[in-house]
Structure formats: structure tokens, C-alpha cells
mmCIF file of C-alpha atoms in Angstrom:
data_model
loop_
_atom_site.group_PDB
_atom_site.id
_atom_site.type_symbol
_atom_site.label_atom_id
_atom_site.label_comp_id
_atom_site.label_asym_id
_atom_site.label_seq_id
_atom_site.Cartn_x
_atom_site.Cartn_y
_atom_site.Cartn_z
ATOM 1 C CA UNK A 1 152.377 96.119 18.786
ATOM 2 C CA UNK A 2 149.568 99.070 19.288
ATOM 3 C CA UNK A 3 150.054 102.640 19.725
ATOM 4 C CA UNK A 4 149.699 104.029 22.835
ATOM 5 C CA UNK A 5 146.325 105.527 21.542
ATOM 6 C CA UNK A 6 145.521 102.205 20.704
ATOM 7 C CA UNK A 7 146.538 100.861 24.058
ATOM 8 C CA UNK A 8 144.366 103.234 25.489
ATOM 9 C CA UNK A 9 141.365 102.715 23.429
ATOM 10 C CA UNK A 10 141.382 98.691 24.818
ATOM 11 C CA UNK A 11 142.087 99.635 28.223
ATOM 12 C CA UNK A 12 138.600 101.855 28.297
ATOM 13 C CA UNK A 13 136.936 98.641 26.950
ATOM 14 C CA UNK A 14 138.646 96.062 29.233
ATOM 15 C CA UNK A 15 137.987 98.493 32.263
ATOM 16 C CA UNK A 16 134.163 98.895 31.373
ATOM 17 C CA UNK A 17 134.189 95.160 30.872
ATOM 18 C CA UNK A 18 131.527 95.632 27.768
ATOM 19 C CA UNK A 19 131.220 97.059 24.510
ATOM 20 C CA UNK A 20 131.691 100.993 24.042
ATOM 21 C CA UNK A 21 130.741 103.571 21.841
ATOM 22 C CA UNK A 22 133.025 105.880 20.445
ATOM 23 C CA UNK A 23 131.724 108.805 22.545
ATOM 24 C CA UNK A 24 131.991 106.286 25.812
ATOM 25 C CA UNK A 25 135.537 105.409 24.762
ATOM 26 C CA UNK A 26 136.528 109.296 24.542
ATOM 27 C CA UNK A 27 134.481 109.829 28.093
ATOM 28 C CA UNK A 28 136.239 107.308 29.755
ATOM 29 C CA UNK A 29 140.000 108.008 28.275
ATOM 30 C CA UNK A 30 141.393 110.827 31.046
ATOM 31 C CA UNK A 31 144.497 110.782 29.392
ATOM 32 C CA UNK A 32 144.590 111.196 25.305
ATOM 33 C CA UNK A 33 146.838 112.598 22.640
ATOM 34 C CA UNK A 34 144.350 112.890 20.006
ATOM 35 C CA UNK A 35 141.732 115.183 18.732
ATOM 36 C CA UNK A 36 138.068 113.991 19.591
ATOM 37 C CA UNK A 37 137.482 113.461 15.842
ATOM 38 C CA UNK A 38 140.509 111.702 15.526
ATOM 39 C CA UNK A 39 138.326 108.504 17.532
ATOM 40 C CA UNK A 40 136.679 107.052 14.333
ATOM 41 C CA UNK A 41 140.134 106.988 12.116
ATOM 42 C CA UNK A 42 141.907 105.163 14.998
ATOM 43 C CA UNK A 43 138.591 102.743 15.064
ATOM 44 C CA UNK A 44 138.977 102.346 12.321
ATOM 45 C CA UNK A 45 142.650 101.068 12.033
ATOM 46 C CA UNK A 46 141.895 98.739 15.149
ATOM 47 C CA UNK A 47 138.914 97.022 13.394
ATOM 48 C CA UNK A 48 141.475 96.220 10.103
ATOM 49 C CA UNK A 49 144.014 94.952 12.593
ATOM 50 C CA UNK A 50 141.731 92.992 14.077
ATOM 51 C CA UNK A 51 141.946 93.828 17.626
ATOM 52 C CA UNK A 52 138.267 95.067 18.148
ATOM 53 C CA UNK A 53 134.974 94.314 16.465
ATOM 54 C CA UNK A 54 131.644 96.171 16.219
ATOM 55 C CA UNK A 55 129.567 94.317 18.744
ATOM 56 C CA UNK A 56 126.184 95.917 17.755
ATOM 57 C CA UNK A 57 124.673 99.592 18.404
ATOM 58 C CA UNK A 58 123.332 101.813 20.932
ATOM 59 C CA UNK A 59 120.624 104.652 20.944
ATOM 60 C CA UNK A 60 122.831 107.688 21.281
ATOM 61 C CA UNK A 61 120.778 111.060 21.262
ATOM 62 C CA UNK A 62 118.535 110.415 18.383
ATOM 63 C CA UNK A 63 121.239 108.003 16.467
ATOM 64 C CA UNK A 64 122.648 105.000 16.287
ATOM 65 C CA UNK A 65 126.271 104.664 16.970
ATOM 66 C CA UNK A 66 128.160 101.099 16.653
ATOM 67 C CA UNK A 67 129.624 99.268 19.498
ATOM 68 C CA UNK A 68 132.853 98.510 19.782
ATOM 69 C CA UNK A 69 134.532 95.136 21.936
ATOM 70 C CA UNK A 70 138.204 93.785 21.917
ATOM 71 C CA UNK A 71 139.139 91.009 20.022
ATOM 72 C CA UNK A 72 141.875 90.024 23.124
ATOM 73 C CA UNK A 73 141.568 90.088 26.720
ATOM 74 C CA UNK A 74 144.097 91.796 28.979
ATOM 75 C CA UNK A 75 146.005 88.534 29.884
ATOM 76 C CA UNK A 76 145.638 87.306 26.374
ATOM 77 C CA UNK A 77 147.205 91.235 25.361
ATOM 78 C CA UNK A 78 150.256 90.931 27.697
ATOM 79 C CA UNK A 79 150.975 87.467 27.369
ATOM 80 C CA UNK A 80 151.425 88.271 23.578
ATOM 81 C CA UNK A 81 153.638 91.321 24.456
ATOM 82 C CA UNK A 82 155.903 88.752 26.227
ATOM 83 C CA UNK A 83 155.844 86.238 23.058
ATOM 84 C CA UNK A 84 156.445 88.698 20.736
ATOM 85 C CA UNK A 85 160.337 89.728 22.309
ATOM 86 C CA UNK A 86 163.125 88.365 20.400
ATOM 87 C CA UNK A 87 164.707 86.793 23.891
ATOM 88 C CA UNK A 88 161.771 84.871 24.717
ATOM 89 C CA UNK A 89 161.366 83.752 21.164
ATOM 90 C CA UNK A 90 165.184 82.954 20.791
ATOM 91 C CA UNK A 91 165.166 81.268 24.913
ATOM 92 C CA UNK A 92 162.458 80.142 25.411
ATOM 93 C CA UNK A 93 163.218 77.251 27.479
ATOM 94 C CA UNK A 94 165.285 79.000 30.003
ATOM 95 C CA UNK A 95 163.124 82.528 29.795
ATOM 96 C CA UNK A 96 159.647 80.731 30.921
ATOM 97 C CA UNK A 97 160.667 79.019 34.062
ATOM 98 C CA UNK A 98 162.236 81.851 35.317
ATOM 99 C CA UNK A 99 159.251 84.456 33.991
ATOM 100 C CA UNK A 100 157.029 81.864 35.814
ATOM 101 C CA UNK A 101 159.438 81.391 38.937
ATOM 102 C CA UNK A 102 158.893 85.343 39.069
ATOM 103 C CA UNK A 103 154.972 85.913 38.500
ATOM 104 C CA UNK A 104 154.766 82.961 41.412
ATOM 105 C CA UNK A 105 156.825 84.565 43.329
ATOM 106 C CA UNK A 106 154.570 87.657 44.141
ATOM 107 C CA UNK A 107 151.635 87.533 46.201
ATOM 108 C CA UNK A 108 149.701 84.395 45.012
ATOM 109 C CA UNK A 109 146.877 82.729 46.724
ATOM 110 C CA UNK A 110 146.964 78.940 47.302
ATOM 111 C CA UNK A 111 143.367 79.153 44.521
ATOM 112 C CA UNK A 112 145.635 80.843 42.445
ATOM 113 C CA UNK A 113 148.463 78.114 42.149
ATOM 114 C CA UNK A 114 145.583 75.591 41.722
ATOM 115 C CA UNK A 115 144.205 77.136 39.041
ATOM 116 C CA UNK A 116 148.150 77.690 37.286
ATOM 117 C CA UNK A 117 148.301 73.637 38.190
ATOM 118 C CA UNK A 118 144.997 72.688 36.345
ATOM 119 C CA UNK A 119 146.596 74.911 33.621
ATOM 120 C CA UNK A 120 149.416 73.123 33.363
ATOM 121 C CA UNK A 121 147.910 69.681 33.746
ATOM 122 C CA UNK A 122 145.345 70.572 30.932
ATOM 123 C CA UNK A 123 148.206 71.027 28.516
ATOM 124 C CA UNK A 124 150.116 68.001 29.733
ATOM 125 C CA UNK A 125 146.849 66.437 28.673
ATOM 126 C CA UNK A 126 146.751 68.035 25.074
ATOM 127 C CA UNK A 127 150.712 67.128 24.495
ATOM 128 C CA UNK A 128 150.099 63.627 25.305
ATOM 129 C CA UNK A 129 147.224 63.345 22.845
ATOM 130 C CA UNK A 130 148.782 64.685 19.937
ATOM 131 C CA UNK A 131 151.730 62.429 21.085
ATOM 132 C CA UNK A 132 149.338 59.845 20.716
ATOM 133 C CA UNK A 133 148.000 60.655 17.268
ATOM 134 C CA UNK A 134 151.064 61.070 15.404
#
């Protein structure tokens, strides 16, 4: 799991859709519990966890300040919240039918269930050829 510092730190990158500086990060983050200075230590913990990477530099005033990315998209993020719980770990089987059953159950466009179909038909696909190799 991330802090909610953390948290907040990918959901400035995944909002601006590109790579940030640290001083675009702390622009764009209306809502922190951390000290402005504080930016580069918490950086700095997310690039040894893995879940950004420096994705070049920028001119900024008359320096050069690194570029930061995430490692994990938003779906990718959430989707690994949901693995992660012991229930869904532990039931699997009866937890992803349902979870699905739910998410489908919202407001989803007939592109949207094609797309979830070509998903699933993709994997059927991959199961059937490692079926096939063993």
C-alpha cells in the first residue's frame, strides 16, 4: 500500500497525464500534509519502491529539475488494491464474479462491454495456449 501522500503524489501525475516536476507535483496537490521540502524525501521513497521513475528533465528557472512518471496506471493501481485484500485472495472464485457482476452493473456502454468481452476472450486465448504447451 502507499501513504496517502504517496497516493496523492500519483494522482497529480495520472491527472496531468505526463511527467512532473517536483515543483509541478506540489502546484498541482490542493490538498497536502507535508512541508514543501518534504517533496524530494517522499520522491525519493516512491522511486525505491518502484512506483515512479525519473522520466528525464525540464528547464526550471535557470536549472534542471528531474521528471518524475508512475510506474502504474490508475486501473493498474486499483485493480492491485483489490488483489492485495485477504478475501479476494482467500475467495477468489466467488469474490470476482460478483465484483464483476457489480462494476457491470453501473452505467456501462454497449463499447464498454465489448471491450470487457475482447478482454476476456484474449485471456481465454492465453489459457488455452499454455494448456497447450504443457
Amino acid at each position: 500500500m502507499v501513504s496517502n501522500n504517496e497516493y496523492n503524489i500519483l494522482l497529480a501525475i495520472w491527472n496531468a497525464g505526463h511527467a512532473l516536476t517536483a515543483k509541478e507535483i506540489l502546484e498541482s496537490i490542493e490538498d497536502k500534509s507535508f512541508k514543501d521540502r518534504t517533496i524530494h524525501s517522499i520522491l525519493n521513497a516512491m522511486l525505491e519502491k518502484g512506483l515512479i521513475y525519473v522520466d528525464g528533465q525540464k528547464l526550471s528557472s535557470r536549472i534542471y529539475s528531474r521528471c518524475f512518471n508512475t510506474s502504474i496506471s490508475f486501473a493498474e493501481y486499483y485493480a492491485n488494491c483489490i488483489m492485495d485484500n485477504a478475501v479476494y485472495r482467500r475467495e477468489k472464485a466467488q469474490v470476482l464474479p460478483g465484483l464483476l457482476s457489480a462494476l457491470v452493473g453501473e452505467d456501462v456502454s454497449p463499447e464498454m462491454l465489448d471491450r470487457l468481452e475482447a478482454l476476456l476472450e484474449e485471456k481465454r486465448r492465453q489459457l488455452r495456449h499454455e494448456a497447450d504447451s504443457l
